[in-house]
């Protein structure tokens, strides 16, 4: 039996080159060898109470972008989290195996509640428990994510160990994070010391997969770089240049050393322009396939229906065993 991979993205803001390089690029690479479950985690995204019509549209758009990026709906199980009710059910149960103290240590909770002081709801706090349910339902081996999700993977493992130990059995497989060595944290083009974010829609900080070619070029041309003029990889002293080297390498499949060698004797301007060119070559086919897919909503909806059915079948097995061992009377 092949190993199981699970991952997901929140339908907030837009998919961008950070989410692609940090997570989706690995999703694509893993799809040939593993049993992969890739979802749009709409239940996670409602902590910020999005506009309902926008949420519906974004879920479909994200799935179309997954496919346009090369995530094959025939090889993988693509689905929407809320279509598989077992996620919410297991999350409730796992809440009873999770400490307030450990949730309090989550850096994302601290950051997000600081940014959004008018709506610090309890779901924002228990969010990692739902993520643990997403993963543990499928007896998952590997979870391909970016650096910022490492802590959530650690708490998932702790919850799984605790449940297994308490009930003296292997009810959940203990998952491993799969974080890329290069590109696990793509930085903002405007503030190269902060992470590129999905929701930064106002500035030139984030390059979206669906940005028009001229917008991509403009964003790279105005990327913030560092003092000096030599193109070297040095994340401490040259965070802006190093970020561009990482992006260039990730989308052309070259090592950082090869990229630095390629730009020997050239200036920052060359790096920005060429990165924009390579990026547009990479994004062109994605943009056009995306448009075709969005014109065929029937296909997208059928893909999601099939995906949810397959996911639910697997999830139900885990949930049934869990309910039994905790003592729920069978329905
Ligand atoms: P989310 O939606 O914030 O991000 C989706 C994925 O993209 C990665 N990522 C990045 N990687 C590199 N550089 C960046 N600038 C960058 N920005 C985002 C994230 O690490 C993530 O892998 N809680 C998760 C979603 C989730 C999930 C799951 C993931 C819910 N359930 C189960 C895996 C398995 C989140 O909010 O990711």
XYZ file of C-alpha atoms and ligand atoms in Angstrom:
368
model
C 0.000 0.000 0.000
C 1.380 3.400 -0.874
C 2.001 5.991 1.774
C -0.629 8.622 2.460
C -0.034 12.334 1.941
C -2.424 14.991 3.231
C -2.267 18.747 2.814
C -4.513 21.766 2.443
C -4.678 25.488 1.909
C -7.090 28.008 3.390
C -9.230 29.792 0.801
C -8.282 33.254 1.954
C -6.644 35.898 -0.243
C -5.050 34.271 -3.284
C -2.671 31.443 -4.088
C 0.741 32.916 -4.633
C 4.313 31.927 -5.341
C 4.910 31.418 -1.597
C 2.157 28.805 -1.266
C 3.263 27.261 -4.553
C 6.963 26.957 -3.714
C 6.431 26.092 -0.034
C 3.677 23.504 -0.492
C 2.116 22.875 -3.922
C 5.389 22.207 -5.724
C 5.920 19.257 -3.392
C 2.297 18.157 -3.777
C 2.991 17.828 -7.473
C 6.219 15.931 -6.950
C 4.648 13.462 -4.526
C 1.563 12.670 -6.610
C 3.166 9.933 -8.717
C 4.326 7.796 -5.832
C 1.824 8.332 -3.051
C -1.853 8.268 -2.217
C -2.401 12.028 -1.979
C -5.337 13.872 -0.428
C -5.321 17.592 -1.203
C -8.066 19.812 0.131
C -9.293 23.371 0.298
C -9.775 23.958 4.023
C -12.845 26.181 3.976
C -13.734 25.417 7.603
C -10.417 26.872 8.713
C -11.017 30.032 6.724
C -14.288 31.013 8.413
C -12.438 32.201 11.535
C -12.278 35.540 9.705
C -15.972 35.412 8.656
C -15.504 35.844 4.905
C -18.212 37.060 2.558
C -20.245 33.893 1.679
C -20.353 34.471 -2.087
C -16.620 35.182 -2.150
C -15.885 32.051 -0.131
C -17.847 29.858 -2.569
C -16.112 31.396 -5.573
C -12.676 31.157 -3.972
C -13.062 27.454 -3.121
C -13.770 26.648 -6.758
C -11.028 28.967 -7.954
C -8.468 27.333 -5.635
C -9.325 23.856 -6.912
C -8.991 25.090 -10.502
C -5.588 26.555 -9.591
C -4.481 23.282 -7.953
C -5.278 21.451 -11.197
C -3.758 24.158 -13.397
C -0.538 23.869 -11.368
C -0.308 20.202 -12.294
C -2.130 18.498 -9.421
C -3.875 15.781 -11.411
C -7.468 15.137 -10.279
C -7.236 11.553 -11.561
C -4.161 10.702 -9.508
C -5.106 12.575 -6.340
C -8.143 13.004 -4.136
C -9.140 16.670 -4.375
C -11.870 17.851 -2.059
C -13.371 20.588 0.049
C -12.912 20.095 3.789
C -16.529 20.903 4.734
C -17.814 18.241 2.297
C -16.361 15.566 4.564
C -18.221 15.918 7.859
C -15.807 13.592 9.678
C -13.325 16.498 9.977
C -15.602 18.459 12.294
C -16.582 15.381 14.268
C -13.037 14.238 14.922
C -11.960 17.800 15.737
C -14.466 17.907 18.609
C -13.190 14.620 19.991
C -9.552 15.698 19.705
C -10.358 18.935 21.552
C -10.844 16.707 24.580
C -7.251 15.452 24.182
C -5.638 18.871 23.754
C -4.357 21.158 26.500
C -5.105 24.882 26.721
C -1.434 25.360 27.560
C -0.183 23.763 24.373
C -2.625 25.768 22.228
C -1.461 28.899 24.032
C 2.064 28.295 22.761
C 1.047 28.411 19.075
C 2.835 31.333 17.482
C 0.265 31.621 14.669
C -2.511 32.124 17.218
C -0.505 34.878 18.883
C 0.256 36.584 15.566
C -3.259 36.265 14.162
C -4.996 37.434 17.319
C -2.676 40.417 17.532
C -3.469 41.372 13.929
C -7.201 40.891 14.313
C -8.015 42.180 17.795
C -11.701 42.810 17.077
C -12.416 39.133 16.340
C -10.371 36.793 18.520
C -12.827 33.891 18.443
C -12.358 30.530 20.106
C -12.017 28.765 16.724
C -8.866 30.779 16.076
C -7.538 29.279 19.306
C -8.600 25.679 18.605
C -7.686 25.884 14.916
C -4.697 23.483 15.266
C -7.054 20.799 16.602
C -9.107 20.919 13.400
C -5.866 20.706 11.457
C -4.866 17.672 13.531
C -8.222 16.076 12.630
C -7.626 16.821 8.919
C -4.398 14.888 9.090
C -5.128 12.083 11.570
C -8.384 10.997 9.882
C -6.447 9.566 6.939
C -3.669 7.615 8.762
C -1.278 10.025 7.122
C 2.437 9.409 6.627
C 3.598 12.759 5.275
C 2.301 16.325 5.347
C 3.915 18.636 2.766
C 3.789 22.192 4.154
C 5.872 25.347 4.464
C 7.944 26.272 7.515
C 5.116 28.190 9.230
C 3.086 24.982 9.719
C 5.841 23.058 11.532
C 4.484 23.869 14.982
C 0.996 22.721 13.964
C 2.471 19.413 12.844
C 4.201 19.026 16.182
C 0.976 19.521 18.130
C -0.782 17.071 15.755
C 1.822 14.451 16.623
C 1.462 15.177 20.352
C -2.331 14.834 20.213
C -2.050 11.565 18.276
C 0.472 10.117 20.764
C -1.705 11.163 23.686
C -4.829 9.543 22.226
C -2.984 6.342 21.281
C -1.353 6.071 24.711
C -4.561 6.760 26.588
C -6.427 4.077 24.673
C -3.544 1.642 24.368
C -3.586 1.246 20.619
C -2.476 2.660 17.267
C -5.662 4.535 16.431
C -3.709 7.239 14.611
C -0.553 6.980 12.573
C 2.021 9.566 13.658
C 2.560 11.875 10.657
C 5.862 13.429 9.587
C 6.136 16.968 8.222
C 7.576 17.288 4.713
C 9.126 20.739 4.509
C 11.236 21.708 1.484
C 14.923 22.433 2.120
C 14.713 25.423 -0.197
C 11.698 27.721 -0.354
C 9.975 26.724 2.900
C 9.531 30.405 3.663
C 9.251 32.734 0.687
C 9.488 36.329 1.821
C 7.482 39.422 0.895
C 8.925 41.341 -2.074
C 8.405 44.589 -0.177
C 9.532 43.494 3.297
C 11.990 40.667 2.767
C 12.162 39.979 6.504
C 8.448 39.002 6.652
C 6.722 36.019 5.051
C 4.934 36.513 1.726
C 1.254 36.453 2.642
C -1.875 35.304 0.790
C -3.911 38.240 2.018
C -1.608 41.130 1.155
C -3.718 42.363 -1.744
C -2.894 46.041 -1.581
C 0.842 46.258 -2.143
C 3.388 44.757 -4.513
C 4.554 42.380 -1.789
C 2.886 39.190 -3.069
C 2.958 37.660 -6.537
C -0.304 35.787 -7.157
C -0.498 32.819 -9.506
C -3.278 34.637 -11.377
C -1.533 38.026 -11.660
C -1.275 39.294 -15.227
C 2.184 39.123 -16.797
C 2.714 42.877 -16.647
C 1.743 42.964 -12.968
C 4.249 40.204 -12.221
C 6.979 42.165 -14.007
C 6.076 45.340 -12.159
C 6.127 43.583 -8.787
C 9.542 42.031 -9.351
C 10.984 45.273 -10.722
C 9.958 47.077 -7.556
C 11.146 44.303 -5.221
C 13.092 45.691 -2.277
C 16.750 44.677 -2.464
C 19.724 45.343 -0.230
C 22.786 47.542 -0.033
C 25.791 46.591 -2.177
C 25.542 45.340 -5.731
C 26.956 41.834 -5.778
C 24.460 38.991 -6.200
C 25.242 36.573 -3.359
C 23.095 34.337 -1.161
C 23.179 35.751 2.365
C 19.821 35.686 4.161
C 21.047 37.816 7.080
C 22.730 40.651 5.224
C 20.960 40.371 1.862
C 17.429 39.107 2.586
C 15.867 40.713 -0.502
C 18.438 39.390 -2.978
C 18.486 35.962 -1.292
C 14.689 35.734 -1.569
C 14.865 36.458 -5.309
C 17.611 33.834 -5.718
C 15.434 31.291 -3.896
C 12.389 32.105 -6.041
C 14.428 31.962 -9.250
C 15.947 28.611 -8.242
C 12.616 27.106 -7.192
C 10.809 27.833 -10.430
C 13.721 26.908 -12.706
C 14.694 23.886 -10.583
C 18.234 25.097 -9.978
C 20.273 25.187 -6.785
C 20.980 28.524 -5.134
C 24.690 28.081 -6.060
C 23.810 27.640 -9.739
C 21.626 30.737 -9.675
C 24.405 32.790 -8.053
C 26.847 31.499 -10.691
C 24.401 32.410 -13.461
C 24.250 35.999 -12.186
C 27.983 36.420 -11.617
C 29.075 39.912 -12.631
C 25.481 41.055 -13.121
C 23.541 43.618 -11.102
C 20.403 43.488 -8.966
C 18.370 44.879 -11.877
C 19.243 41.826 -13.993
C 18.167 39.500 -11.206
C 14.785 41.238 -10.886
C 14.068 41.334 -14.623
C 15.140 37.750 -15.278
C 13.215 36.430 -12.275
C 10.104 38.163 -13.643
C 10.722 36.620 -17.087
C 11.185 33.091 -15.733
C 8.142 33.572 -13.505
C 5.962 34.623 -16.422
C 7.147 31.632 -18.465
C 6.165 29.470 -15.531
C 2.796 31.152 -14.908
C 1.604 31.545 -18.532
C 0.346 27.962 -18.992
C -1.124 27.956 -15.466
C -3.142 31.104 -16.196
C -4.529 29.774 -19.448
C -5.398 26.334 -18.084
C -7.043 28.029 -15.122
C -9.320 30.025 -17.424
C -10.342 26.890 -19.303
C -11.114 25.069 -16.061
C -13.209 27.904 -14.683
C -15.291 27.700 -17.868
C -16.100 24.080 -17.030
C -17.681 24.287 -13.589
C -19.466 20.966 -14.116
C -16.110 19.216 -14.310
C -14.822 20.981 -11.193
C -17.942 20.187 -9.174
C -17.890 16.539 -10.259
C -14.197 16.291 -9.309
C -15.028 17.628 -5.855
C -17.983 15.307 -5.426
C -15.877 12.259 -6.322
C -13.072 13.508 -4.088
C -15.345 13.992 -1.083
C -16.810 10.507 -1.508
C -13.373 8.894 -1.609
C -12.130 10.962 1.337
C -15.223 10.248 3.416
C -14.890 6.516 2.923
C -11.383 6.595 4.360
C -12.174 9.086 7.104
C -15.150 7.056 8.297
C -12.945 4.047 9.059
C -10.754 6.042 11.442
C -13.693 7.861 13.010
C -15.609 4.626 13.613
C -12.680 3.069 15.490
C -12.196 6.261 17.503
C -15.857 6.506 18.493
C -15.856 2.880 19.530
C -12.785 3.106 21.726
C -13.942 6.259 23.530
C -17.222 4.567 24.375
C -19.837 6.129 22.113
C -22.879 3.888 21.768
C -23.117 2.788 18.108
C -25.922 4.575 16.220
P -2.048 28.339 4.620
O -3.348 28.351 3.897
O -1.686 29.546 5.410
O -0.858 28.064 3.629
C -0.905 26.977 2.708
C 0.439 26.304 2.557
O 1.388 27.201 1.993
C 2.530 27.347 2.823
N 2.963 28.764 2.722
C 4.193 29.162 2.416
N 5.308 28.467 2.154
C 6.434 29.168 1.877
N 6.483 30.535 1.867
C 5.380 31.266 2.129
N 5.432 32.593 2.106
C 4.161 30.574 2.421
N 2.901 30.989 2.713
C 2.176 29.856 2.892
C 2.044 26.990 4.217
O 3.100 26.556 5.039
C 1.060 25.878 3.911
O 1.731 24.651 3.717
N -3.200 25.542 8.592
C -2.810 25.503 7.205
C -3.789 24.776 6.312
C -4.149 23.392 6.752
C -3.403 22.204 6.528
C -4.195 21.168 7.066
C -2.159 21.967 5.955
C -5.317 23.050 7.375
N -5.326 21.718 7.558
C -3.742 19.849 7.036
C -1.730 20.634 5.922
C -2.507 19.614 6.456
C -2.701 26.932 6.685
O -3.287 27.829 7.217
O -1.967 27.053 5.553
